[in-house]
N, CA and C of each residue as an Amber inpcrd file, in Angstrom:
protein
   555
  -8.5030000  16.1170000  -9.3000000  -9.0020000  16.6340000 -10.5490000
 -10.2960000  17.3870000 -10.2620000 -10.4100000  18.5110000 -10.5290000
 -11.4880000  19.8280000 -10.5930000 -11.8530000  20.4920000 -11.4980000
 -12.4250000  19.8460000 -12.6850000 -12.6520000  20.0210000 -13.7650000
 -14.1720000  20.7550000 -13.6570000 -13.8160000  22.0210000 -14.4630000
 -14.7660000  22.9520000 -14.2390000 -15.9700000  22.9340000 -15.5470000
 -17.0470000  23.4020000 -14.8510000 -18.0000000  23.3820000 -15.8940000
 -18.8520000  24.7660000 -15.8870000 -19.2540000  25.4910000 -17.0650000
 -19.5420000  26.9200000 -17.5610000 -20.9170000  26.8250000 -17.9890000
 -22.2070000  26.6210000 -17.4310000 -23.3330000  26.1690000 -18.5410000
 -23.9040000  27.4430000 -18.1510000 -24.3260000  28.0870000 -19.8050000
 -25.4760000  28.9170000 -20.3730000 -26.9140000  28.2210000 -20.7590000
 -28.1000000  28.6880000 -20.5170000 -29.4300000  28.3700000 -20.5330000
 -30.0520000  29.4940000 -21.2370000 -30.7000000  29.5080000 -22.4950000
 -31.0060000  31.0320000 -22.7590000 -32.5500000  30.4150000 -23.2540000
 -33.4910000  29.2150000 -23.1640000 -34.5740000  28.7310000 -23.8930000
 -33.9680000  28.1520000 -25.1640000 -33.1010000  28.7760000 -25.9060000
 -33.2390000  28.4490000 -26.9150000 -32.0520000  27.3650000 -27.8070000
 -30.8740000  27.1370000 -26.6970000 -29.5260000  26.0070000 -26.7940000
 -29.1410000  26.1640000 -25.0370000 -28.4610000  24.9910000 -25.0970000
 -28.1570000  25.2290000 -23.8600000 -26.3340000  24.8380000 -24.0550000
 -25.7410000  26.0780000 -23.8400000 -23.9990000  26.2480000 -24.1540000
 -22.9650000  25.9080000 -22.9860000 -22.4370000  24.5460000 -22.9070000
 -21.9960000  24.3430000 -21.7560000 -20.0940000  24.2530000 -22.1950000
 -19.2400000  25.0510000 -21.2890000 -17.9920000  24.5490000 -21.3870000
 -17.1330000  23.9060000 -20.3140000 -16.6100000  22.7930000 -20.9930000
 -15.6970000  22.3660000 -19.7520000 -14.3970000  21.9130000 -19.7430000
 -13.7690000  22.8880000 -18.6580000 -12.4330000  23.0860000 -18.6590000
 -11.6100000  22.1280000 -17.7250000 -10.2090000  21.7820000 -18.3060000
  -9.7360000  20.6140000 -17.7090000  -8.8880000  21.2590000 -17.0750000
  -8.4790000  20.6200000 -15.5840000  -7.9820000  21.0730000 -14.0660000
  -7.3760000  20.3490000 -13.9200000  -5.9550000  19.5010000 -14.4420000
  -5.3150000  18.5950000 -13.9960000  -4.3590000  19.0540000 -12.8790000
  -3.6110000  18.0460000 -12.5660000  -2.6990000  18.3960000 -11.6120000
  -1.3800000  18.5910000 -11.9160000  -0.6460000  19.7500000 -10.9720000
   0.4970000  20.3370000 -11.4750000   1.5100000  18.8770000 -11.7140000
   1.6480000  17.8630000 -10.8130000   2.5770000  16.8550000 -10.8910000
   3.0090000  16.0460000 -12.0250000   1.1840000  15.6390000 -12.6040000
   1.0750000  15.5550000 -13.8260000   1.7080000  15.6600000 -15.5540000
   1.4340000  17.3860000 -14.8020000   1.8700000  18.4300000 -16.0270000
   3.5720000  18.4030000 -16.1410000   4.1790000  18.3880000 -14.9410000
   5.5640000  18.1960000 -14.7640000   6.0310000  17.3430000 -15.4940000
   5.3320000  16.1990000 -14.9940000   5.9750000  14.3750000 -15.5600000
   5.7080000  14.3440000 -16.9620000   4.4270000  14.8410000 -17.1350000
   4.4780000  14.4750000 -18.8390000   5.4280000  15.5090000 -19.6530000
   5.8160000  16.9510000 -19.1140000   6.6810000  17.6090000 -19.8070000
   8.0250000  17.0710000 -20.0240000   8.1840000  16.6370000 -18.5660000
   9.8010000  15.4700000 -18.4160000   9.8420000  14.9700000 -19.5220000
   8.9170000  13.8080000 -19.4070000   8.5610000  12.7570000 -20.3670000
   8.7690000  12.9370000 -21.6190000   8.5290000  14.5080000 -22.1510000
   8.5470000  15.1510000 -23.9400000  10.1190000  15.1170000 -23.8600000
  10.7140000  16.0510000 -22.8440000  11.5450000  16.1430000 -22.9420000
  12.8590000  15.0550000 -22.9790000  12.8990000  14.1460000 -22.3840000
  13.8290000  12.9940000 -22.6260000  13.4610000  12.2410000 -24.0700000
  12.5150000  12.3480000 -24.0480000  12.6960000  11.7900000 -25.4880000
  13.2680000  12.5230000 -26.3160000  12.8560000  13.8470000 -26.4300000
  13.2800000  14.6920000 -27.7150000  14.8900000  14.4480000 -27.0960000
  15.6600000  14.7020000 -25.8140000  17.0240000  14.3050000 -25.6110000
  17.3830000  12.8540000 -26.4740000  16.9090000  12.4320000 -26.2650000
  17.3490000  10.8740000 -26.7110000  16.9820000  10.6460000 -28.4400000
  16.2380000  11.1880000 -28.7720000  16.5340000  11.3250000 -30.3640000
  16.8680000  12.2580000 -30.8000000  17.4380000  13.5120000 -30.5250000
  18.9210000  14.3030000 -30.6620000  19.6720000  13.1950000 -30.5990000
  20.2530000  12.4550000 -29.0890000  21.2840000  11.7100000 -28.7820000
  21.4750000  10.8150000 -30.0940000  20.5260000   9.9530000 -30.7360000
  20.5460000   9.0330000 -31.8610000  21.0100000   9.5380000 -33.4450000
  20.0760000  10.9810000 -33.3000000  20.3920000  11.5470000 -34.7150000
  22.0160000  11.8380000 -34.7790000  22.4020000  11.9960000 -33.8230000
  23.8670000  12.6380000 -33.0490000  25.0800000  11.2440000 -33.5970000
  24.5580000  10.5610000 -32.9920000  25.8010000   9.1130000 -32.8260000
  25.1280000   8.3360000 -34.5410000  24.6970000   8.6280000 -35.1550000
  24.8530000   8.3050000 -36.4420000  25.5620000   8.7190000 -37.7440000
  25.7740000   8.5750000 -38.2680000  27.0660000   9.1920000 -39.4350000
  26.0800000   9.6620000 -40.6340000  26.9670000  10.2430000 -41.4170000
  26.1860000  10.7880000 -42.1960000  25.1130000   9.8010000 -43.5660000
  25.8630000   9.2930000 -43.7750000  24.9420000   7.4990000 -44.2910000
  24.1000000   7.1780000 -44.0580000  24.5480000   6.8880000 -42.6680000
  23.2500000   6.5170000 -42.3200000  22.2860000   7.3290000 -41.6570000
  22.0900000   8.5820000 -41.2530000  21.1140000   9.1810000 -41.1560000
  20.8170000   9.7060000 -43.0290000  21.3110000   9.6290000 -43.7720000
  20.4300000   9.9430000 -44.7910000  19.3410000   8.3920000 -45.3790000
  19.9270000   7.3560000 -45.1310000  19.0920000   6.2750000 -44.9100000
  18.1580000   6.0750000 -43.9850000  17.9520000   6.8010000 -43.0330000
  17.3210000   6.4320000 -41.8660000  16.7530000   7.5950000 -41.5780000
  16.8840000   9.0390000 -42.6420000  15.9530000  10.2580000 -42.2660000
  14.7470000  10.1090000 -42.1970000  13.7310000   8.7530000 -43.2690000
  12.2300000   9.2850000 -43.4660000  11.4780000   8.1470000 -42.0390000
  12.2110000   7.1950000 -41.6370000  12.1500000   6.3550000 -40.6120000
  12.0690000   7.1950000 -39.2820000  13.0540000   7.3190000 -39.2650000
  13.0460000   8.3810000 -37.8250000  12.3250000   9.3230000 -38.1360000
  12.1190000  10.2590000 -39.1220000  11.3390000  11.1570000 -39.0890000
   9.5960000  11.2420000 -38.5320000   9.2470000   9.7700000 -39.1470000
   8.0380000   8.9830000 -38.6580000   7.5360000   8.5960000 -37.5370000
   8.7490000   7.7430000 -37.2220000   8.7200000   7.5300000 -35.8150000
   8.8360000   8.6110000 -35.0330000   9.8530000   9.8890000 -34.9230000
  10.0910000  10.9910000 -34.0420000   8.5150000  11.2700000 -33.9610000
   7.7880000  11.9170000 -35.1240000   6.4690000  12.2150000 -35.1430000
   5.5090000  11.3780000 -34.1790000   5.4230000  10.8310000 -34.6330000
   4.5890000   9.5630000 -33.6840000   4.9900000  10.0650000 -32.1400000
   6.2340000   9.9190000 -31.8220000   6.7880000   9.4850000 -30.4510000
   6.3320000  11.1190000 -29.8920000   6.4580000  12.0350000 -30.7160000
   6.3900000  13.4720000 -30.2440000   4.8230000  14.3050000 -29.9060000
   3.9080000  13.5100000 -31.0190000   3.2040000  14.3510000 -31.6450000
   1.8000000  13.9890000 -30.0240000   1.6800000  12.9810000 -30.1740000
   0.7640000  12.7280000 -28.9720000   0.7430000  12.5700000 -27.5360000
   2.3130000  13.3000000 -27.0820000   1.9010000  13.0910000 -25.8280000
   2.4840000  14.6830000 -25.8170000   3.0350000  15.2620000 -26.9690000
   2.3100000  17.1670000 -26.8780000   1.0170000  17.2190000 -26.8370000
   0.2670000  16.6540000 -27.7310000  -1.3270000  16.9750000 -27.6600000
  -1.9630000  16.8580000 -25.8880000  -0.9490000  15.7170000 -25.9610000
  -2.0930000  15.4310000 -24.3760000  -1.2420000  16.7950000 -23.4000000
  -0.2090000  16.6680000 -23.6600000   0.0890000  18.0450000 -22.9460000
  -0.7680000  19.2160000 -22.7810000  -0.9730000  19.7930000 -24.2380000
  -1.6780000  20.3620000 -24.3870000  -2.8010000  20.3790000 -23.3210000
  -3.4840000  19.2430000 -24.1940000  -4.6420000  19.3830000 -23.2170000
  -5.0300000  19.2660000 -21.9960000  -3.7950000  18.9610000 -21.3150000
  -3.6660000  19.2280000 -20.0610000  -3.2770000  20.6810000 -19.4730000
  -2.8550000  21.1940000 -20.1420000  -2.2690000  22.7040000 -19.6950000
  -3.7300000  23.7080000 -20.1820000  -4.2610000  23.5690000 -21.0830000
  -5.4780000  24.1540000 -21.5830000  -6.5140000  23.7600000 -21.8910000
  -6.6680000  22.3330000 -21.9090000  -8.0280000  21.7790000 -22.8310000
  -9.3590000  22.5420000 -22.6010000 -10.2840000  22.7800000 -22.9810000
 -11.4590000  22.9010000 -23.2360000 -12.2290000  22.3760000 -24.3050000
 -13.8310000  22.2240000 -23.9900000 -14.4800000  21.2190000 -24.1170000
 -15.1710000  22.3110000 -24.4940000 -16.2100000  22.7870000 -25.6360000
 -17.9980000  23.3990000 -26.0610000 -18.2810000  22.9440000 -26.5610000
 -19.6160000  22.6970000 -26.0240000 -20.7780000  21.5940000 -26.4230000
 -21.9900000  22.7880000 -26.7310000 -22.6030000  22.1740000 -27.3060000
 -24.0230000  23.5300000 -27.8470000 -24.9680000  22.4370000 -27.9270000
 -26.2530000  22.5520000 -27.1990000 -27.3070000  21.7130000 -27.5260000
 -28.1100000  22.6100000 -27.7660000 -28.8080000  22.4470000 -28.8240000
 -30.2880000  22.6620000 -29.3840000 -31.7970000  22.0290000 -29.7910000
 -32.5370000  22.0250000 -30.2890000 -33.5990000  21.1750000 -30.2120000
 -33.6240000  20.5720000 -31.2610000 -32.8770000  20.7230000 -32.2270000
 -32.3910000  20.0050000 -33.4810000 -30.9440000  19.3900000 -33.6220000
 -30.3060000  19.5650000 -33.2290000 -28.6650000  19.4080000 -32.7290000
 -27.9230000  19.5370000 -31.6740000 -26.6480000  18.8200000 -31.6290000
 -25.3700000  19.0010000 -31.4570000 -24.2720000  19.5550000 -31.5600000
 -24.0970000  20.6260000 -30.7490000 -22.5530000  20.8960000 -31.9430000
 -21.0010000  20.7960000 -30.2190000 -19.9330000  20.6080000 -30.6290000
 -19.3570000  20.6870000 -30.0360000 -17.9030000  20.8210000 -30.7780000
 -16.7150000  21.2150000 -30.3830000 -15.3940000  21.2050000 -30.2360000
 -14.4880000  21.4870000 -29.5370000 -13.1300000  21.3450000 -29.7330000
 -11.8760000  21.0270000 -28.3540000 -10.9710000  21.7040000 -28.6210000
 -10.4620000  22.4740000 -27.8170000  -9.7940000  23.6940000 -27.5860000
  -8.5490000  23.1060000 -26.6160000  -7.2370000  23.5020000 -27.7280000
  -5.6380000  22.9050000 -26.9790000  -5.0290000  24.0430000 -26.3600000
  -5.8600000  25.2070000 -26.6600000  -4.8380000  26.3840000 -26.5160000
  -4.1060000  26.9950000 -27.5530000  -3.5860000  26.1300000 -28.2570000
  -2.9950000  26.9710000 -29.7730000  -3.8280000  26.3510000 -30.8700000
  -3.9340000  25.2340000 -30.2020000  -5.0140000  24.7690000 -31.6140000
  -6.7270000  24.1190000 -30.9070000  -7.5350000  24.6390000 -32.2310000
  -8.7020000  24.5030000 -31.9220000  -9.1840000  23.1930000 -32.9660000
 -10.4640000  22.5420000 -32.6660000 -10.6780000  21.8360000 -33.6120000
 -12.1820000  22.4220000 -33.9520000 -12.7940000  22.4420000 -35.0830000
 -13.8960000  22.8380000 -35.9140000 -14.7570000  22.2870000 -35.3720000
 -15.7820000  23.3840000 -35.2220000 -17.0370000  22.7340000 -34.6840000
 -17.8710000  22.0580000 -35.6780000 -18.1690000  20.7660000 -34.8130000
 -18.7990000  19.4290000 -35.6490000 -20.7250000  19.6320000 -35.0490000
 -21.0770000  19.3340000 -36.2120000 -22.4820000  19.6300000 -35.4610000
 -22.8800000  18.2550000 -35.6910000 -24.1520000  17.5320000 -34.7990000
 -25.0200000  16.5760000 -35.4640000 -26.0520000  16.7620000 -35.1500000
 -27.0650000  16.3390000 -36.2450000 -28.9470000  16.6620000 -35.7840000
 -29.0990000  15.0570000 -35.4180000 -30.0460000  15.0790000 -34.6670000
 -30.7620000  14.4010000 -34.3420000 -32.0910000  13.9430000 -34.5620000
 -32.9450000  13.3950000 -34.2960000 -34.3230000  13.0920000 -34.3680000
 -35.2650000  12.7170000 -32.7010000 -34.7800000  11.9410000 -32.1530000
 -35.8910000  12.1460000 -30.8850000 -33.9100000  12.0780000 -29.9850000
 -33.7340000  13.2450000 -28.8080000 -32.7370000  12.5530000 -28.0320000
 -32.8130000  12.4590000 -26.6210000 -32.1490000  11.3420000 -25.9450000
 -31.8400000  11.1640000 -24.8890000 -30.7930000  11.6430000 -24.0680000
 -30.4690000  11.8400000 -22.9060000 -28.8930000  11.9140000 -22.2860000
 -29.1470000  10.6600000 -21.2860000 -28.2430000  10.3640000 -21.0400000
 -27.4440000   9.3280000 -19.8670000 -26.5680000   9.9430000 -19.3670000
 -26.3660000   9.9330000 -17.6770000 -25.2660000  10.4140000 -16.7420000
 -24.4640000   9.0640000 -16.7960000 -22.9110000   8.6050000 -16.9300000
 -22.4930000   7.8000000 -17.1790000 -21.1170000   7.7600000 -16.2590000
 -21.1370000   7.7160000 -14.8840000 -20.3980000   7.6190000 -13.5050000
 -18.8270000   6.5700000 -14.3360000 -18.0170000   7.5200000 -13.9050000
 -16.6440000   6.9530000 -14.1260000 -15.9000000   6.3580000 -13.0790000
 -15.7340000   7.0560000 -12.3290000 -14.7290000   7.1150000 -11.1770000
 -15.5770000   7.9030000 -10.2160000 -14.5620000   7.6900000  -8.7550000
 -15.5590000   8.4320000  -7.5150000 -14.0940000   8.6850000  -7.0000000
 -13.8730000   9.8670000  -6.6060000 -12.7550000  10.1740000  -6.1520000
 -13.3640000  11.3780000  -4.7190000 -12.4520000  10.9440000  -3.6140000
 -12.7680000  11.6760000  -2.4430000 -14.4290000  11.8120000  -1.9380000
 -15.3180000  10.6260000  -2.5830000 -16.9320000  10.7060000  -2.2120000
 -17.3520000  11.4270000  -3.2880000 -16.9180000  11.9470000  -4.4020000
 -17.6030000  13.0260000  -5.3390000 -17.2130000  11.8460000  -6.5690000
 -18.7170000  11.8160000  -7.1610000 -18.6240000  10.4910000  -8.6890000
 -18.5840000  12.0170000  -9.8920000 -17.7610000  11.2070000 -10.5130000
 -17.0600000  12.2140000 -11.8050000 -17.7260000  11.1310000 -13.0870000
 -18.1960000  12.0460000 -13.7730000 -18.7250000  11.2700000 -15.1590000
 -18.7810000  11.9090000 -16.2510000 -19.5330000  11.4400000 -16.8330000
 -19.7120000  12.0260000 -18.8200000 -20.9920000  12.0720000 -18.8420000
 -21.4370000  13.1590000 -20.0160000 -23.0530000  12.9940000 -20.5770000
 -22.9500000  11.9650000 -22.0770000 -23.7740000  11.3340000 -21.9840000
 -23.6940000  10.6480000 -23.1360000 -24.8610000  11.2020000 -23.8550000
 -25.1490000  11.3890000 -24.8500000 -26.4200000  11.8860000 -26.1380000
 -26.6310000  10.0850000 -26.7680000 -27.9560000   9.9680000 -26.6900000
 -28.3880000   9.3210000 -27.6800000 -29.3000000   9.7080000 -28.3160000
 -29.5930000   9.1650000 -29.7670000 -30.5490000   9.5370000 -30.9470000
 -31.7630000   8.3010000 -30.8270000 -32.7040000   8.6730000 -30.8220000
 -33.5920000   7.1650000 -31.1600000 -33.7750000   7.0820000 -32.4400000
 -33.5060000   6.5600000 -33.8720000 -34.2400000   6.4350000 -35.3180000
 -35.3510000   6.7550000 -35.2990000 -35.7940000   7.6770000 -36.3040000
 -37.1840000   7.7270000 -36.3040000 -37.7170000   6.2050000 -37.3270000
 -37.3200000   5.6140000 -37.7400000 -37.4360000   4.7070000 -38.7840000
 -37.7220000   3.0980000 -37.7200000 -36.9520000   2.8430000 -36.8650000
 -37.5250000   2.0330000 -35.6940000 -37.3240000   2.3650000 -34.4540000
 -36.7340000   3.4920000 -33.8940000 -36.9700000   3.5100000 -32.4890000
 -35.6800000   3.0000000 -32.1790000 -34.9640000   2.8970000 -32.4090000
 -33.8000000   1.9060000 -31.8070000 -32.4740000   3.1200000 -31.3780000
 -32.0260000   2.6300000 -30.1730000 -31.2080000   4.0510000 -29.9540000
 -30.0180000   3.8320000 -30.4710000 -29.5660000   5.2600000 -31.0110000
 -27.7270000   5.3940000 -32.0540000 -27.0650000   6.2060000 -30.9700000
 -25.8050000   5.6980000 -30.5960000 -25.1130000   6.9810000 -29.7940000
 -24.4610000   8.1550000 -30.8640000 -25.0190000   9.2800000 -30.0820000
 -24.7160000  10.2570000 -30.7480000 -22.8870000  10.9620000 -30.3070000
 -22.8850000  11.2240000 -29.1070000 -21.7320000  11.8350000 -28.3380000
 -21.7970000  11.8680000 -27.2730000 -20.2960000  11.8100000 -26.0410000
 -20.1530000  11.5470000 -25.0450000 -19.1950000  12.4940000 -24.7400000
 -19.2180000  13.5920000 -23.8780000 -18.6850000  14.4400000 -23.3750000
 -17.1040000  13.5950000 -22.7730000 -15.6670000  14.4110000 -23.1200000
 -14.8990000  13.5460000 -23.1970000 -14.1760000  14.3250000 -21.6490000
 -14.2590000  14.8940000 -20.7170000 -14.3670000  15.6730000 -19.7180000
 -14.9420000  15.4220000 -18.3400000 -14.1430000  14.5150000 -17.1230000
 -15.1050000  14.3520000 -15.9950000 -15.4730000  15.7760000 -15.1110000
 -17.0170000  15.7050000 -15.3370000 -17.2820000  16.2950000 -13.7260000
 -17.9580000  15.8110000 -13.3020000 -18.1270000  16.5670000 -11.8330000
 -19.0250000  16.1700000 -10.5100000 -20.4120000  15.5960000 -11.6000000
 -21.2690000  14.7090000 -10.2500000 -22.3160000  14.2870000 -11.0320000
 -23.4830000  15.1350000 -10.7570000 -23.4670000  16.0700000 -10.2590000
 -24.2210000  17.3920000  -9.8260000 -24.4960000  18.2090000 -10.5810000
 -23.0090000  18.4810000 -11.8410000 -23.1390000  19.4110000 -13.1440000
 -23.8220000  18.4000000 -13.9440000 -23.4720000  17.4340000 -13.5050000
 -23.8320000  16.7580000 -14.8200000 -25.6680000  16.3550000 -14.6510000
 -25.8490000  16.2500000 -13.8740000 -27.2820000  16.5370000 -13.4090000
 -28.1380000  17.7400000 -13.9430000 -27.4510000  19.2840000 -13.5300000
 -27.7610000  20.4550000 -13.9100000 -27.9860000  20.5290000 -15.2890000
 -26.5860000  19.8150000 -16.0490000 -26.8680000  19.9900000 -17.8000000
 -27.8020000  19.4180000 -18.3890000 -27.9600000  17.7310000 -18.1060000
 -28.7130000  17.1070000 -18.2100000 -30.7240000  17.8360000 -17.9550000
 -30.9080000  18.4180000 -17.0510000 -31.8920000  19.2820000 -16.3800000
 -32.5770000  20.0990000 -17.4830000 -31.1990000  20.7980000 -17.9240000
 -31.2450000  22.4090000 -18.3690000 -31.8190000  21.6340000 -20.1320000
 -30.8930000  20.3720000 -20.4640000 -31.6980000  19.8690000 -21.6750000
 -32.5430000  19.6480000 -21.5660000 -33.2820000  18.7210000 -20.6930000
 -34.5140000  18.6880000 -20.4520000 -35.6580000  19.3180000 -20.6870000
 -35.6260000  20.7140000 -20.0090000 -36.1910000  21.6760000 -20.0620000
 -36.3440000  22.8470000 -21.5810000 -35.0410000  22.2410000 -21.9470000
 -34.9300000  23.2290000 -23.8080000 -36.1940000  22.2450000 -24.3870000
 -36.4490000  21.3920000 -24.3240000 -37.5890000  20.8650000 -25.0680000
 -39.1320000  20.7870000 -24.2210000 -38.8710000  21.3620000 -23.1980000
 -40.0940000  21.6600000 -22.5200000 -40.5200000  23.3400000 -22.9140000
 -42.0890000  22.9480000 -23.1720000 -42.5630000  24.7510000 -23.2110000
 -44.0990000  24.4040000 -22.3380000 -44.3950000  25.8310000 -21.9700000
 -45.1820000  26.0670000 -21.3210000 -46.6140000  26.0970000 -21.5580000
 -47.9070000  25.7830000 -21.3560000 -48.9550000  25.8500000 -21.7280000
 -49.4000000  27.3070000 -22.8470000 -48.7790000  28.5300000 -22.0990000
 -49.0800000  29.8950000 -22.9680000 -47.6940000  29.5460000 -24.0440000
 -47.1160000  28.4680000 -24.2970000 -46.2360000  28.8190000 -25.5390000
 -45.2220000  29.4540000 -25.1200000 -44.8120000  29.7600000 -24.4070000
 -43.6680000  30.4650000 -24.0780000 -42.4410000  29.6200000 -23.4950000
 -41.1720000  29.6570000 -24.0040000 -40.4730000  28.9280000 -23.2000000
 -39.7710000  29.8440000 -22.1970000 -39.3290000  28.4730000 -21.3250000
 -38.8250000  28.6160000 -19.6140000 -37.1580000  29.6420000 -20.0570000
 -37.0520000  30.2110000 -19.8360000 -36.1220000  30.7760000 -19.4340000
 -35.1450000  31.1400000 -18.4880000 -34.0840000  30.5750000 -18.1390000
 -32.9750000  30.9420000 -17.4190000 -31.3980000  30.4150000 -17.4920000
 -30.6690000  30.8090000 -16.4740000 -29.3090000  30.7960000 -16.8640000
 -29.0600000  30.0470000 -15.3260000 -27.3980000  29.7300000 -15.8700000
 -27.1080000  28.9440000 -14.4710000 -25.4420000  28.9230000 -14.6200000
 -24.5050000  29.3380000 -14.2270000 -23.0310000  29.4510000 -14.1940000
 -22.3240000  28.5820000 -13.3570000 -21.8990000  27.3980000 -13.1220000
 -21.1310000  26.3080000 -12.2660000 -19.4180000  27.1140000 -12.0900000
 -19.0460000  26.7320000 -11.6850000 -17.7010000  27.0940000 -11.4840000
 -17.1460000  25.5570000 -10.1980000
């Protein structure tokens, strides 16, 4: 898994995307996988009579859904997913990209925030993780999780992003903020 990461730095948000790199074998098995099922409930709708599939249309219909609907999504997001995240000095915003379908970008503000690098797995000597956001209350101090990047990479990007936030809330003695860019691939 080589899950790529896209981060923009401009002073003023820092715009990171990250794209999912699964493996072709993967992508195979879970297509299999759609596919025998959808065979096998043809096969059922097939060997039932007409009775009883009109008794048994809103049942199966439910269930087919169910059985169909989420391991297309994960398809999906295996064949295309993407991940944009937008940090700013007041917010959050992020949403997830299937390829045909997008989901609406969700924003959240914050009040004082943190990140955490949060190590998943270590595959081939390289640790793959998540950024986690936390909020502290301004009311006691106590930390709220805000969001957790749902996307492993290296812990190197995740270092860099982590960095590049850092720095969006850093300014310079003359008032000016730091400026620059940084492209991972």
């Amino acid at each position: 898994m080589k899950n790529k990461a896209s981060i923009h730095f401009n002073g003023i948000n820092v715009s990171v995307e990250l794209n999912v790199q699964s493996k072709l074998i993967g992508k195979i098995a879970l297509a299999s996988l759609i596919l025998l099922v959808l065979l096998f409930l043809g096969y059922i709708l097939n060997s039932l009579e007409e009775k009883e599939i009109i008794k048994a249309i809103f049942p199966i219909l439910i269930i087919s859904f169910l059985i169909i609907y989420f391991p297309v999504r994960y398809l999906l997001w295996n064949l295309f997913g993407k991940e944009m995240l937008v940090v700013t000095r007041k917010t959050i915003a992020f949403s997830y990209d299937y390829g045909i379908v997008s989901t609406n970008l969700k924003t959240i503000s914050f009040n004082n925030l943190a990140t955490k690098i949060e190590i998943v797995k270590e595959i081939d000597n390289i640790k793959l993780g998540k950024l986690v956001f936390i909020n502290y209350n301004e009311a006691d101090d106590l930390p709220e999780f805000l969001y957790e990047t749902s996307i492993l990479i290296p812990s190197e990007k995740l270092e860099k992003i982590d960095q590049f936030i850092s720095d969006l809330f850093y300014v310079e003695e003359d008032n000016s903020v730091i400026i620059s860019e940084i492209y991972l691939n």
